[in-house]
XYZ file of C-alpha atoms in Angstrom:
557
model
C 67.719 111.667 93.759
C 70.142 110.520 96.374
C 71.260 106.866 96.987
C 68.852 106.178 100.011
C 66.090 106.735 97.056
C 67.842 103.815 94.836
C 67.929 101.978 97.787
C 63.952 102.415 98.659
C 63.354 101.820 94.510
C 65.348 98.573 94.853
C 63.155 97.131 98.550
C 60.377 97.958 96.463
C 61.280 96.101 93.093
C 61.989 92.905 95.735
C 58.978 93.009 97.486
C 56.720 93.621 94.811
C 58.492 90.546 92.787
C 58.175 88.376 96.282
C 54.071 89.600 96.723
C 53.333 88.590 93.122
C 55.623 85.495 93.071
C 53.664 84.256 96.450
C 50.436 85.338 94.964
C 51.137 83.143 91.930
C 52.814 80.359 93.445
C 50.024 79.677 96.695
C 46.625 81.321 95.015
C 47.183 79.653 91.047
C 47.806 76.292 89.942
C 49.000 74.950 87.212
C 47.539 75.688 84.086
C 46.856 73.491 81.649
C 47.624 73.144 78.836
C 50.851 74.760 78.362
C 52.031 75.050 81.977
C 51.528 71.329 82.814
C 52.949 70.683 79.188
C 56.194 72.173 79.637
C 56.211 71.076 83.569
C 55.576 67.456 82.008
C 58.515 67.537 79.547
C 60.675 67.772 82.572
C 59.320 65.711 84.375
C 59.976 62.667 81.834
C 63.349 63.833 81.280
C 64.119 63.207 85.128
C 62.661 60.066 84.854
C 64.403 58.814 82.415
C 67.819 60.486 82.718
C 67.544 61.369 78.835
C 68.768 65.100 78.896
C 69.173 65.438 75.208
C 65.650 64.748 73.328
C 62.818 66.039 75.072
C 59.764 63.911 75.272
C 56.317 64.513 76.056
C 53.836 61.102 77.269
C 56.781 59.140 76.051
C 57.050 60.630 72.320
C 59.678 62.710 71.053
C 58.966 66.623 72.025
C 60.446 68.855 69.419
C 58.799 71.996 69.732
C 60.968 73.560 72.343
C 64.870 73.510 73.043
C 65.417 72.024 76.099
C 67.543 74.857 78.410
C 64.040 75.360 80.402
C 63.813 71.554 81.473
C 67.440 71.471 82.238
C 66.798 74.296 84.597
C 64.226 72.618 86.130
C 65.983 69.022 86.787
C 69.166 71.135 88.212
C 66.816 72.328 90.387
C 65.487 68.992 91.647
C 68.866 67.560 91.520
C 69.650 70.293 94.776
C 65.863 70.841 96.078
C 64.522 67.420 95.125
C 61.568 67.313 93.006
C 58.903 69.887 93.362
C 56.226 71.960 91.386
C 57.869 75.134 93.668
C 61.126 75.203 91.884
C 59.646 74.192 88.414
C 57.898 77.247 88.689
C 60.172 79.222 90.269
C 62.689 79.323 87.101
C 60.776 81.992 85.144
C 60.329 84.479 88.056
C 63.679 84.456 88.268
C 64.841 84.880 85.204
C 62.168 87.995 85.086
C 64.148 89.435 88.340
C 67.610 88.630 86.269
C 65.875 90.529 83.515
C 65.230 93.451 85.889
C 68.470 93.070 87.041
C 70.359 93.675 83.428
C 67.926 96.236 82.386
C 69.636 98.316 85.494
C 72.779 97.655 84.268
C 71.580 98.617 80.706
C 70.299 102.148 81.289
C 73.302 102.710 83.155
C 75.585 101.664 79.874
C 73.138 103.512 77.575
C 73.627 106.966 78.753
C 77.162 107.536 80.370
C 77.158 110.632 79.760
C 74.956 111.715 82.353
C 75.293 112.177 86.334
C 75.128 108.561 88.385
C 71.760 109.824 89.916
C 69.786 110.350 86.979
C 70.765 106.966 85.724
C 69.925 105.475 88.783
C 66.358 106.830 88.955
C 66.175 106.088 84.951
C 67.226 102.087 86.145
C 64.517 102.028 88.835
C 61.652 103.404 87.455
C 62.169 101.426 84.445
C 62.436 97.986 86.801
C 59.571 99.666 88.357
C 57.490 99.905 84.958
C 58.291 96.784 83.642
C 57.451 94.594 86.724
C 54.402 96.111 87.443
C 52.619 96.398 83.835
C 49.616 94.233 83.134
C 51.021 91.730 81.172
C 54.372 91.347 82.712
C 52.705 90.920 86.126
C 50.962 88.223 85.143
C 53.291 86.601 82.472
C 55.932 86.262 84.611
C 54.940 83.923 86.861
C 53.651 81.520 84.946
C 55.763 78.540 83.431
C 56.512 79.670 80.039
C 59.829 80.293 77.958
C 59.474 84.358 77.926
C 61.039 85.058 80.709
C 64.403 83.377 79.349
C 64.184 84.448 76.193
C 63.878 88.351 77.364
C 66.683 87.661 79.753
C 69.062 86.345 77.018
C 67.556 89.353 74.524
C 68.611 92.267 77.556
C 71.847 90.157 77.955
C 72.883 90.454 74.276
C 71.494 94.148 73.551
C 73.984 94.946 76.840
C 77.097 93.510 75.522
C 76.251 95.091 71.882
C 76.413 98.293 74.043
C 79.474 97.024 75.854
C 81.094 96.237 72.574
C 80.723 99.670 71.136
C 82.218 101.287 74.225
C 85.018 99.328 73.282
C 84.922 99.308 69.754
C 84.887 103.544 70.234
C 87.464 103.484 73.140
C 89.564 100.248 72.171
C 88.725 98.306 75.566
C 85.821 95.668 76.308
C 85.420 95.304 72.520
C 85.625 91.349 72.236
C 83.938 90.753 75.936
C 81.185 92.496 74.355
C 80.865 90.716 71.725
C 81.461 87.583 73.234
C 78.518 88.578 76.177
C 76.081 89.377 73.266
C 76.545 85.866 71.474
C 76.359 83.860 74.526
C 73.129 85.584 75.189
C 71.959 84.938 71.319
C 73.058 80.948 72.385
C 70.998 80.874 76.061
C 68.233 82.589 73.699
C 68.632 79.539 71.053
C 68.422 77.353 73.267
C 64.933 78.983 74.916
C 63.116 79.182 72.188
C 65.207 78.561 68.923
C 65.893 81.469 66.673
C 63.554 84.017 67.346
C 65.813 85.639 69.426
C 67.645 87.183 66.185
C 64.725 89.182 65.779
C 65.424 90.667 69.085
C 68.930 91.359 69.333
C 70.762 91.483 65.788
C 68.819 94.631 64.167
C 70.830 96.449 67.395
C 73.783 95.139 66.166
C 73.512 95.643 62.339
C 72.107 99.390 62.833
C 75.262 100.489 64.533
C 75.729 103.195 62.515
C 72.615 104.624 63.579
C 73.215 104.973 66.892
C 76.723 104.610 67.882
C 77.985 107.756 66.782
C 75.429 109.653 68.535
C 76.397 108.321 72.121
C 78.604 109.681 74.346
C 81.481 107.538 72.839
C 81.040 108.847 69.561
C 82.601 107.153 66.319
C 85.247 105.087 66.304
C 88.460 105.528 64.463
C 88.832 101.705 63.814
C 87.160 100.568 60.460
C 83.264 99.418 60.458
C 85.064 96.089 59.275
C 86.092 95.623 62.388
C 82.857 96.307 64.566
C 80.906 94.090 61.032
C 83.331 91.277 62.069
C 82.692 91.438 65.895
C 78.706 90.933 64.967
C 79.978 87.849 62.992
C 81.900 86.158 65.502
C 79.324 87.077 68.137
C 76.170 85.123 65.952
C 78.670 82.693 65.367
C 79.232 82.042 69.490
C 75.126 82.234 69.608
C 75.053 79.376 67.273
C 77.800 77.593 68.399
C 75.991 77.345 71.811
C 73.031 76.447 70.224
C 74.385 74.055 68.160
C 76.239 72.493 70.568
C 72.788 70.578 71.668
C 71.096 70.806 68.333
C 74.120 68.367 66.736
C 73.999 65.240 69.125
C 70.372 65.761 69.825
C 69.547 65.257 66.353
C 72.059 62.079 66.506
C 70.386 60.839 69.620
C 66.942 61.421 67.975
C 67.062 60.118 64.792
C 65.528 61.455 61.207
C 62.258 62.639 62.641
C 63.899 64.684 65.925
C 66.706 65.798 63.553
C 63.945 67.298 60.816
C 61.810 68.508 63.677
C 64.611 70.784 64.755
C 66.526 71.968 62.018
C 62.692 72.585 59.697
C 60.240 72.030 61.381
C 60.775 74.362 63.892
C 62.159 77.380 62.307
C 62.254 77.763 58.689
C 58.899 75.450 58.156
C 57.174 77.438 60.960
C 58.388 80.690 59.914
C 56.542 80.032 56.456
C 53.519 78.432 57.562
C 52.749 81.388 60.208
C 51.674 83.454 56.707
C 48.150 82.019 57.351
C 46.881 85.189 58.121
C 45.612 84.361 61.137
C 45.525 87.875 62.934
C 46.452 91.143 60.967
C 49.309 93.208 60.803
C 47.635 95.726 62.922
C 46.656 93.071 65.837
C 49.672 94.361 68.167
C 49.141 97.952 67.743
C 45.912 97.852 69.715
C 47.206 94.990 72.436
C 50.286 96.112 72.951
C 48.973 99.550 74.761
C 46.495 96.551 76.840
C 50.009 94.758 77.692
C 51.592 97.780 79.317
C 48.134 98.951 81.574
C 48.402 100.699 83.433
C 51.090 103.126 82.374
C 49.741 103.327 78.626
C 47.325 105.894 80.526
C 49.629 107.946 82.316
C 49.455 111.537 80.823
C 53.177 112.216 81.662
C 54.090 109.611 79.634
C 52.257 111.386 76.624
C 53.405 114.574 77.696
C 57.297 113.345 77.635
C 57.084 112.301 74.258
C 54.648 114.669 72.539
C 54.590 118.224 74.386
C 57.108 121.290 73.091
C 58.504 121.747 76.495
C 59.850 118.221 77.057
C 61.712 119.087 73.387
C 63.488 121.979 74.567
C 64.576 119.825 77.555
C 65.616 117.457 75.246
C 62.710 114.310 75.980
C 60.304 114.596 73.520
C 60.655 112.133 70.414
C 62.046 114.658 67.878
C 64.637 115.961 70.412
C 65.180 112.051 71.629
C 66.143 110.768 68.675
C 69.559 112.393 68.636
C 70.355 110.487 71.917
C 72.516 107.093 70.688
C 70.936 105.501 74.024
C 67.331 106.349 72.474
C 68.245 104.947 68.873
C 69.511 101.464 70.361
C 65.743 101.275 72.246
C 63.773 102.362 69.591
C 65.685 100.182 66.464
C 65.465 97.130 69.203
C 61.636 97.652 69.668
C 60.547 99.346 66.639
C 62.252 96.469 64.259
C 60.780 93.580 66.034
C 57.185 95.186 66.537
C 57.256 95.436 62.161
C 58.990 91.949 62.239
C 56.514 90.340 64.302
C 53.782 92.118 62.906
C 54.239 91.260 59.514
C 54.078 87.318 60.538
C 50.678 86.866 61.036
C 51.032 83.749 63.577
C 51.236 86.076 66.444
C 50.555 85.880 70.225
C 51.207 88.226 72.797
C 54.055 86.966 74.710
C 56.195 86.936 70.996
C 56.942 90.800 72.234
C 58.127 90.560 75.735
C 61.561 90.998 74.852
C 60.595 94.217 73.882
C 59.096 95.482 77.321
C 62.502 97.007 78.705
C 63.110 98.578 75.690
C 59.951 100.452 76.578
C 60.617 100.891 79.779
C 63.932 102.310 79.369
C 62.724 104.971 76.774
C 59.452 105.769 79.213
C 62.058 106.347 81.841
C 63.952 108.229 79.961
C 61.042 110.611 78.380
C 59.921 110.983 82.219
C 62.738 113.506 83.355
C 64.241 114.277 86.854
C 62.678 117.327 87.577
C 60.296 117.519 90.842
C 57.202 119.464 90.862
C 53.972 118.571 92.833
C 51.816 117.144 90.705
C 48.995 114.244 90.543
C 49.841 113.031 87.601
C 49.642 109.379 88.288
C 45.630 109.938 89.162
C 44.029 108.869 85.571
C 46.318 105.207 86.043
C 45.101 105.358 89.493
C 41.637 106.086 88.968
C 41.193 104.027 85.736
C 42.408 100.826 88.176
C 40.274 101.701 90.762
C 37.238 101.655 88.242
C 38.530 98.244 87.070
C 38.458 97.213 90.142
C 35.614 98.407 91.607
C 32.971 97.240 88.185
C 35.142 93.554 88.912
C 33.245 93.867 92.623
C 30.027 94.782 91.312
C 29.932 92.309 88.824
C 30.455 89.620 91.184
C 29.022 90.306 93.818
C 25.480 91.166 91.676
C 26.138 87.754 89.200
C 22.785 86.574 90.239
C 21.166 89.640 88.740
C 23.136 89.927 85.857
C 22.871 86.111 84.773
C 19.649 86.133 83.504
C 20.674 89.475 81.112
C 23.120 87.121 79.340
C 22.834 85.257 76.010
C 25.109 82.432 77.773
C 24.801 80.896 81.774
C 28.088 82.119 83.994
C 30.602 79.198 84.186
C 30.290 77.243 87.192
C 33.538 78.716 88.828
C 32.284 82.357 88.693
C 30.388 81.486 92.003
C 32.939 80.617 93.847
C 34.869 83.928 93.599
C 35.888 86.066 96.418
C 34.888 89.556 95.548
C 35.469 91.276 99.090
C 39.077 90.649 98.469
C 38.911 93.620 96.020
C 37.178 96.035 98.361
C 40.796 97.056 99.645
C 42.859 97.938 96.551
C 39.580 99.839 95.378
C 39.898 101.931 98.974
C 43.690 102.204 97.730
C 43.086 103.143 94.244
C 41.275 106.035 95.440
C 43.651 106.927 98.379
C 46.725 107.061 95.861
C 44.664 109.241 93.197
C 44.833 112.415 95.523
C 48.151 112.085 97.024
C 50.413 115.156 95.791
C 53.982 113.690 94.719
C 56.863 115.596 94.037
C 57.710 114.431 90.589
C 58.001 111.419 88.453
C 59.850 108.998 90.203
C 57.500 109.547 93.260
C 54.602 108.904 90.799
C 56.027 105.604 89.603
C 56.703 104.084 93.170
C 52.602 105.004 93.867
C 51.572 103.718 90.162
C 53.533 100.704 90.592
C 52.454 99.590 94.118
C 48.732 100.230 93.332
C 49.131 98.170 90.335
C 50.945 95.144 92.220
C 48.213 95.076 94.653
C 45.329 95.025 92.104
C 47.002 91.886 90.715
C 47.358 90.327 94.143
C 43.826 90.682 95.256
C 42.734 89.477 91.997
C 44.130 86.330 92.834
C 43.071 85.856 96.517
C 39.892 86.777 94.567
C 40.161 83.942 91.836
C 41.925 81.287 94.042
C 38.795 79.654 94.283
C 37.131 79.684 90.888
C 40.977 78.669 89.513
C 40.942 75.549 91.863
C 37.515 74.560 90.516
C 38.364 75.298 86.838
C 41.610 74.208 86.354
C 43.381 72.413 89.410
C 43.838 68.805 87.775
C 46.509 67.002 90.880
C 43.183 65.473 92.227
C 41.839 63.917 88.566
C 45.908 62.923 87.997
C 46.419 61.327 91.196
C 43.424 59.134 90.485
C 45.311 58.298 87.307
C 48.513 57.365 89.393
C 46.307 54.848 91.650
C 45.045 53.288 88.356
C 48.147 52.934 86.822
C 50.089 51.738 90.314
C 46.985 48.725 90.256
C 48.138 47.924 86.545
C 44.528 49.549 85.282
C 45.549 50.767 81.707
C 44.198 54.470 81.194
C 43.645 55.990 77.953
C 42.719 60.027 77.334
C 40.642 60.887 74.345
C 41.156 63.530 72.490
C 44.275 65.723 72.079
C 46.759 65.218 75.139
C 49.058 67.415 76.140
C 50.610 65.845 79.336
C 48.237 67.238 81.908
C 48.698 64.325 84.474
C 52.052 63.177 84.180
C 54.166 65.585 86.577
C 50.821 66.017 88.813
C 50.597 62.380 89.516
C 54.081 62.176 89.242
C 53.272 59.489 86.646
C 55.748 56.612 85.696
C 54.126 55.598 82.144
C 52.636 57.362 79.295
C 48.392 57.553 79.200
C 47.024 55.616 76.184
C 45.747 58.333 73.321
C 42.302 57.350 71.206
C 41.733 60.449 68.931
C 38.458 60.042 68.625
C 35.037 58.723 70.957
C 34.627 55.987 68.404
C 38.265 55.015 68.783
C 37.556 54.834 72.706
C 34.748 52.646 72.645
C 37.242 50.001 70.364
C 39.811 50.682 73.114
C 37.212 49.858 75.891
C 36.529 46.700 74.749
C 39.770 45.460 74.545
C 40.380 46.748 77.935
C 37.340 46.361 80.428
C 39.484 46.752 83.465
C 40.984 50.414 81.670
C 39.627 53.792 82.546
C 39.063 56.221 79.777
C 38.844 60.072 80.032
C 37.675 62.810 78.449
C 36.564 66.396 78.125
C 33.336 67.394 76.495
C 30.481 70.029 77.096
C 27.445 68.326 79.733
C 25.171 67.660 76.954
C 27.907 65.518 74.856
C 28.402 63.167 77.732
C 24.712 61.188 77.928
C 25.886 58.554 75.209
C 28.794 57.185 77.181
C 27.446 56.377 80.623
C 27.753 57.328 83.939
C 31.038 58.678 84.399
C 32.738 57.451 87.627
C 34.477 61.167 88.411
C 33.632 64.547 86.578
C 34.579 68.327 87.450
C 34.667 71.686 85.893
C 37.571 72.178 83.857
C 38.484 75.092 80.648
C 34.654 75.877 80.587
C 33.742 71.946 80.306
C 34.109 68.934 81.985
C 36.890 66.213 82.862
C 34.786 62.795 82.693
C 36.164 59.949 84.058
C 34.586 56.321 83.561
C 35.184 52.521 83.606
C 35.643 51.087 80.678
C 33.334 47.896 81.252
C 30.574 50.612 81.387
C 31.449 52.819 78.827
């Protein structure tokens, strides 16, 4: 494990980030309804220079803090305005997340030689880029990304802070690094970001004798009073755009924010609408496809990997282990027990996992083929993905339900390669775990590319919507008033690059009314085929979420 091997870890970490940010940003549009939400809220805040209340088709948008948008409009203050750097913000705050998780495993366990912390660094960038869910997740325009950066950000300077608090140096820089990443978290996504960084902090005990500084001879009042002052500095930040937002917006922004959307949604998320167990069987779905590798099992379960000091029993004694297992374990119960949950809730979790896989995997090097059941299992994936659709016409008529329209338009072929690789990589011999990881990791990038040159053309069909908003743009240029029925979320205003809010009629009934009052308008909505006869002929329809957009003139509706 020499530094030419860090150095071939880190040209593979960039161009496995590049191949899936290309992949995302040239083979995927937008996808509505969140991505074209969120992309929408900035869009109206560059339009009308109002950086401090978001809004969303012209009404006040409470249900996210607003640091994401203000990345984007610094962007297009530089670039100009463009749907590239909108969605370039996430991706790199995922390579910024890599980034710090580096730095992390080297802070965690400085106790052992520089090389084994570099490979530990690597293979957990490695791990975390290249599992399922983080390969797919982030690219996409959503708040993760940011809040898993400011969550790696904080954990480091708790770790930082104890260095200092044990060695009397770097104690308040710490401190201060962990609240300002609480703040950047606050403003992501609001609180939630306690979850993921304080239990660290308030579990010191647990875990900060055990590392390599040991205990400290200053009081716990002391390191109790650095946690203080750095969730003070977290809410400060926060805070510091909550206050004059709330001024700016008035009594219904101001309740939004401060109840709405964090003690009201906390309490209301008891609905029960998924069970406590729900994560323990997607989580192990989120980190495919090194949930299957055996030495991964082997490192935590088997006897040997105790003597050597990796297995769970053994790691538990290791102070770096006890900060990744408190910062996962505690938010896995927390989120858990609220039964409002969605995947993406756990991200900031994934290079807490990482670092302890990377950690259970050792340095030793053996030959092995250890990676072959990930290997294999993708190449099966794979390979049933080409048979499927490339034998659709046979398999239609065995299902209860007809194959959306955008299935047809797939590119199966594309997959014929990384099923050639899968196979390739399952009978190489490696010399040992970090060798295993580079092959596990690159097969897995590829799978997700070729999915996409795969799917380009069934997600143009299904969910592309520039062409349906630029019609709305020519409408609304020749002073046609448009109206969308139905819930909108904002789908057409950054695609069209639209300068006024569409008209919203909750129900058909409540379009017809509208129609009347407007025969030169244009109304829109989505509905199944057969729910369409009533209203006409629609002047523009196409696939879109399993149903179609229907466009018609109002005089005929």
């Amino acid at each position: 494990m020499n530094a030419s091997s860090t150095k071939t870890d880190t040209v593979l970490i960039a161009l496995i980030w590049c191949a899936l940010l290309a992949a995302a940003l040239i083979l995927r549009p937008l996808l509505p309804i969140d991505e074209t939400r969120y992309i929408t809220v900035a869009w109206e805040m560059w339009q009308s220079g109002h950086f401090w209340v978001p809004t969303l088709n012209g009404e006040l948008y409470s249900h996210k803090p607003p640091l994401y948008f203000w990345f984007m409009n610094l962007g297009w203050a530089f670039f100009g305005v463009s749907e590239t750097w909108a969605r370039l913000v996430a991706p790199l705050f995922g390579l910024g997340t890599l980034w710090l998780t580096a730095k992390l495993a080297r802070e965690l366990w400085p106790d052992v030689a520089q090389e084994i912390r570099n490979a530990r660094a690597v293979m957990a960038a490695l791990m975390m880029l290249t599992g399922l869910y983080w390969t797919v997740f982030s690219t996409m325009t959503m708040f993760d990304m940011i809040v898993t950066f400011a969550a790696v950000m904080a954990i480091l300077g708790y770790v930082k802070a104890w260095k200092g608090f044990a060695t009397g140096q770097g104690f308040w820089f710490g401190i201060v690094l962990a609240g300002l990443g609480m703040g950047l978290g606050g403003l992501a996504k609001g609180p939630a970001i306690l979850v993921h960084t304080l239990p660290v902090a308030l579990f010191a005990p647990l875990w900060g004798p055990a590392t390599a500084h040991g205990r400290s001879a200053a009081g716990w009042g002391k390191w109790y009073g650095g946690v203080l002052v750095s969730v003070l500095v977290g809410v400060a930040v926060t805070l510091a755009w909550a206050i004059p937002a709330a001024i700016i917006g008035g009594e219904e922004y101001r309740n939004a924010i401060f109840i709405k959307q964090s003690a009201d949604r906390m309490v209301k998320s008891f609905a029960h609408r998924r069970p406590f167990y729900w994560f323990l069987w997607v989580v192990p779905l989120m980190l495919l496809p090194w949930s299957l590798w055996p030495r991964l099992w082997r490192g935590i379960g088997a006897r040997a990997a105790w003597k050597e000091g990796r297995g769970l029993r053994a790691a538990w004694a290791n102070g770096g282990v006890r900060v990744l297992l408190i910062w996962a374990g505690v938010a896995f119960v927390i989120f858990s027990a609220i039964s409002g949950k969605q995947p993406h809730y756990l991200l900031p979790i994934f290079p807490a996992l990482a670092l302890f896989a990377a950690y259970l995997l050792g340095s030793e090097e053996t030959p092995c083929r250890g990676h072959r059941v990930p290997a294999l299992v993708l190449g099966v994936i794979a390979l049933i993905l080409l048979i499927g659709l490339l034998g659709q016409d046979a398999i239609a008529p065995l299902l209860k339900k007809p194959l959306p329209d955008w299935v047809h338009v797939a590119q199966p072929l594309w997959l014929i390669p990384v099923v050639i690789l899968a196979f390739v990589i399952a009978f190489i011999k490696t010399n040992g775990p970090r060798a295993e990881v580079r092959l596990i990791a690159t097969l897995a990038a590829s799978v997700i590319v070729m999915v996409h040159l795969t799917a380009a053309p069934a997600f143009s069909l299904a969910y592309d919507l520039e062409p349906a908003a630029q019609r709305v743009k020519a409408w609304q240029d020749q002073s046609r008033p448009v109206a969308y029925i139905g819930k909108y979320h904002g789908e057409f205003q950054f695609l069209g690059r639209l300068e006024r809010p569409v008209e919203v009629m909750q129900t058909m009934a409540d379009g017809k009314a509208w129609a009347q009052g407007n025969p030169t308008g244009v109304l829109i909505a989505t509905l199944s085929e057969s729910e369409m006869e009533p209203y006409g002929t629609p002047i523009s329809v196409q696939p879109y979420r399993g149903k179609v957009l229907a466009m018609w003139d109002a005089a005929r509706f």
